[in-house]
Coordinates of C-alpha atoms in Angstrom, one line a residue:
M69 CA -31.7 -15.0 -11.2
N70 CA -31.1 -11.5 -9.8
L71 CA -31.8 -8.7 -12.3
L72 CA -30.3 -5.2 -12.0
V73 CA -32.0 -2.7 -14.3
I74 CA -30.1 0.6 -15.0
Y75 CA -32.5 3.1 -16.4
T76 CA -31.0 6.3 -17.9
H77 CA -33.6 8.8 -19.2
P78 CA -34.6 12.0 -17.4
N79 CA -38.3 11.8 -18.4
H80 CA -40.7 9.3 -16.7
Q81 CA -43.2 10.1 -19.5
S82 CA -40.8 8.8 -22.1
L83 CA -40.9 5.6 -24.2
N84 CA -37.8 4.5 -22.4
Y85 CA -39.8 4.6 -19.2
A86 CA -42.5 2.5 -20.9
F87 CA -39.7 -0.1 -21.8
L88 CA -38.7 -0.1 -18.1
Q89 CA -42.2 -0.9 -17.1
E90 CA -42.4 -3.8 -19.6
V91 CA -39.1 -5.2 -18.3
I92 CA -40.5 -5.1 -14.7
R93 CA -43.8 -6.6 -15.8
G94 CA -42.3 -9.5 -17.7
S95 CA -39.8 -10.2 -15.0
E96 CA -42.5 -10.3 -12.3
E97 CA -44.2 -13.0 -14.3
N98 CA -41.0 -15.1 -14.8
A99 CA -40.4 -17.7 -12.1
A100 CA -36.7 -17.9 -13.1
I101 CA -36.2 -14.3 -11.9
G102 CA -35.9 -14.1 -8.1
E103 CA -35.5 -10.3 -7.6
V104 CA -35.4 -7.1 -9.6
K105 CA -33.6 -3.9 -8.5
V106 CA -34.0 -0.7 -10.5
L107 CA -31.3 2.0 -10.5
D108 CA -32.7 5.2 -12.0
L109 CA -29.6 7.2 -12.6
Y110 CA -31.3 10.6 -13.0
K111 CA -33.7 10.0 -10.1
E112 CA -30.8 8.8 -7.9
G113 CA -28.9 12.0 -8.7
F114 CA -25.9 9.9 -9.8
N115 CA -22.9 12.2 -10.4
P116 CA -21.4 11.2 -13.8
V117 CA -18.5 13.6 -13.5
L118 CA -15.0 12.1 -12.9
V119 CA -13.1 14.0 -10.2
F120 CA -9.4 13.2 -9.6
H121 CA -6.9 15.1 -7.5
E122 CA -4.2 14.4 -4.9
N123 CA -6.7 12.8 -2.5
K124 CA -8.9 11.1 -5.1
R125 CA -6.8 9.1 -7.6
R126 CA -8.1 7.2 -10.6
R127 CA -6.2 4.0 -9.5
D128 CA -8.3 4.0 -6.3
M129 CA -11.7 4.3 -7.9
H130 CA -12.4 0.6 -7.3
T131 CA -12.4 1.3 -3.6
D132 CA -14.1 4.7 -3.5
P133 CA -16.6 4.4 -0.6
D134 CA -19.1 6.7 -2.4
L135 CA -19.4 4.1 -5.1
A136 CA -19.6 1.0 -2.8
P137 CA -23.5 0.7 -3.0
Y138 CA -23.3 0.7 -6.8
R139 CA -20.5 -1.9 -6.8
D140 CA -22.6 -4.1 -4.5
Q141 CA -25.5 -3.9 -7.0
I142 CA -23.3 -5.1 -9.8
I143 CA -21.8 -8.0 -7.7
W144 CA -25.4 -9.0 -6.7
A145 CA -26.7 -9.1 -10.2
D146 CA -26.7 -12.1 -12.5
K147 CA -28.0 -10.1 -15.4
I148 CA -27.7 -6.3 -15.9
V149 CA -30.3 -4.6 -18.1
F150 CA -29.5 -1.1 -19.5
I151 CA -32.3 1.0 -20.8
Y152 CA -31.3 4.3 -22.5
P153 CA -31.8 6.5 -25.6
I154 CA -29.1 6.7 -28.2
W155 CA -28.1 10.4 -28.6
W156 CA -25.5 11.3 -31.2
G157 CA -24.8 7.6 -31.9
R158 CA -24.0 6.7 -28.3
P159 CA -25.5 6.3 -24.9
P160 CA -26.2 9.5 -22.8
A161 CA -23.4 11.1 -20.9
M162 CA -25.1 10.1 -17.6
L163 CA -24.7 6.4 -18.5
L164 CA -21.2 6.8 -19.8
G165 CA -20.2 8.6 -16.5
Y166 CA -21.7 5.6 -14.6
I167 CA -19.7 3.2 -16.8
D168 CA -16.5 5.2 -16.4
Q169 CA -16.7 5.0 -12.6
M170 CA -18.2 1.5 -12.1
F171 CA -16.3 -0.5 -14.6
A172 CA -12.9 0.4 -13.0
S173 CA -9.7 -1.4 -12.9
G174 CA -9.5 -3.6 -9.7
F175 CA -13.3 -4.1 -9.7
A176 CA -14.4 -4.9 -13.3
Y177 CA -11.0 -6.0 -14.7
R178 CA -7.4 -6.6 -13.7
D179 CA -4.4 -5.9 -15.8
K180 CA -2.2 -8.9 -16.4
G181 CA 0.7 -7.3 -18.3
G182 CA -0.5 -8.6 -21.7
I183 CA -2.7 -7.2 -24.4
F184 CA -6.0 -8.1 -22.7
P185 CA -6.9 -7.8 -19.1
E186 CA -8.6 -10.4 -16.9
G187 CA -12.3 -9.7 -16.8
L188 CA -13.6 -9.9 -13.3
L189 CA -17.3 -9.9 -14.1
K190 CA -17.4 -13.3 -15.8
G191 CA -20.6 -15.2 -15.5
K192 CA -22.8 -12.2 -15.7
S193 CA -24.9 -11.3 -18.8
V194 CA -26.2 -8.0 -20.2
V195 CA -29.3 -6.8 -22.1
C196 CA -29.2 -3.4 -23.7
I197 CA -32.5 -1.8 -24.7
S198 CA -32.0 1.4 -26.6
T199 CA -34.2 3.8 -28.6
M200 CA -33.4 6.4 -31.3
K201 CA -35.1 8.9 -33.5
G202 CA -33.4 7.7 -36.6
P203 CA -34.1 4.5 -38.5
T204 CA -33.1 1.2 -37.0
H205 CA -30.3 0.4 -39.4
Y206 CA -28.7 3.9 -39.2
P207 CA -26.0 2.9 -36.7
L208 CA -25.1 -0.2 -38.8
F209 CA -24.9 1.5 -42.2
W210 CA -23.8 5.1 -41.3
L211 CA -21.8 4.5 -38.1
N212 CA -20.2 1.1 -38.7
N213 CA -22.2 -0.3 -35.8
A214 CA -20.3 1.9 -33.4
H215 CA -22.9 1.7 -30.6
K216 CA -22.9 -2.1 -30.4
T217 CA -19.1 -2.3 -30.9
L218 CA -18.6 0.2 -28.0
M219 CA -20.9 -1.7 -25.7
R220 CA -20.1 -5.3 -26.6
K221 CA -16.4 -5.2 -27.3
A222 CA -14.9 -2.1 -25.7
L223 CA -16.9 -2.5 -22.5
F224 CA -18.6 -5.8 -21.7
N225 CA -16.3 -8.3 -23.3
Y226 CA -13.3 -6.4 -21.8
V227 CA -14.6 -7.0 -18.3
G228 CA -15.5 -10.6 -18.9
I229 CA -19.2 -10.4 -19.9
K230 CA -19.6 -12.5 -23.0
K231 CA -23.4 -12.8 -23.2
V232 CA -24.8 -9.5 -24.5
K233 CA -28.2 -9.1 -26.2
F234 CA -29.4 -5.9 -27.9
F235 CA -32.8 -4.5 -28.5
E236 CA -31.9 -1.4 -30.6
F237 CA -35.2 0.3 -31.7
G238 CA -35.2 3.0 -34.4
S239 CA -37.8 5.4 -35.7
M240 CA -39.2 5.8 -32.1
E241 CA -40.5 9.3 -32.7
S242 CA -42.4 8.3 -35.8
P243 CA -46.2 7.4 -35.7
R244 CA -45.2 4.4 -37.8
G245 CA -42.5 3.2 -35.3
K246 CA -44.5 0.2 -34.1
Q247 CA -43.9 1.2 -30.5
K248 CA -46.6 -1.1 -29.0
E249 CA -45.2 -4.1 -30.8
K250 CA -41.7 -3.3 -29.6
L251 CA -42.9 -2.9 -26.0
E252 CA -44.7 -6.2 -26.3
R253 CA -41.5 -7.9 -27.7
V254 CA -39.5 -6.7 -24.7
Y255 CA -42.2 -7.8 -22.2
R256 CA -42.3 -11.3 -23.8
Y257 CA -38.5 -11.6 -23.7
F258 CA -38.3 -11.0 -20.0
R259 CA -41.4 -13.1 -19.2
G260 CA -39.8 -16.1 -21.0
M261 CA -36.1 -15.5 -20.3
G262 CA -34.3 -18.4 -18.6
S263 CA -37.3 -20.8 -18.9

């Protein structure tokens, strides 16, 4: 199994970075995982801003040569892991900009003229690891589960990815947030995944 980890946090001293380290550690101890690649969007200097004009059209985004290395990573991956904080009930703008550009028509899906498109990323799976300051059940009770609905239905299912697992950790700035236990949980998941 090939694992692509997309890390989206500007601070390498953060809890999100600690989750990244546990994903890598667990994956390295898992014989079912052949290779792990990490895309650190901030370190990479990924430009999340969409630019369209007469020479750069949205309908051609799936063939944009500047995005070809990122498309190749997605094609290569069997499983894509997203690690990010939840800010204002949704992923950071950096990650949303990556999604806007990478999950483009002609690459991630194809319109068929009906209500739903043909998802072109079938067979892949996704794990989302997200952290937030608020309590764990805040998105469910106050935001009608907007974050999971956005990621699962509006994005991944739309492009053909049906297997989506969430680790949505709340109270991560609290001394009672059980951060060590949650890091261990993520490590164990990746160590045993696929076995």
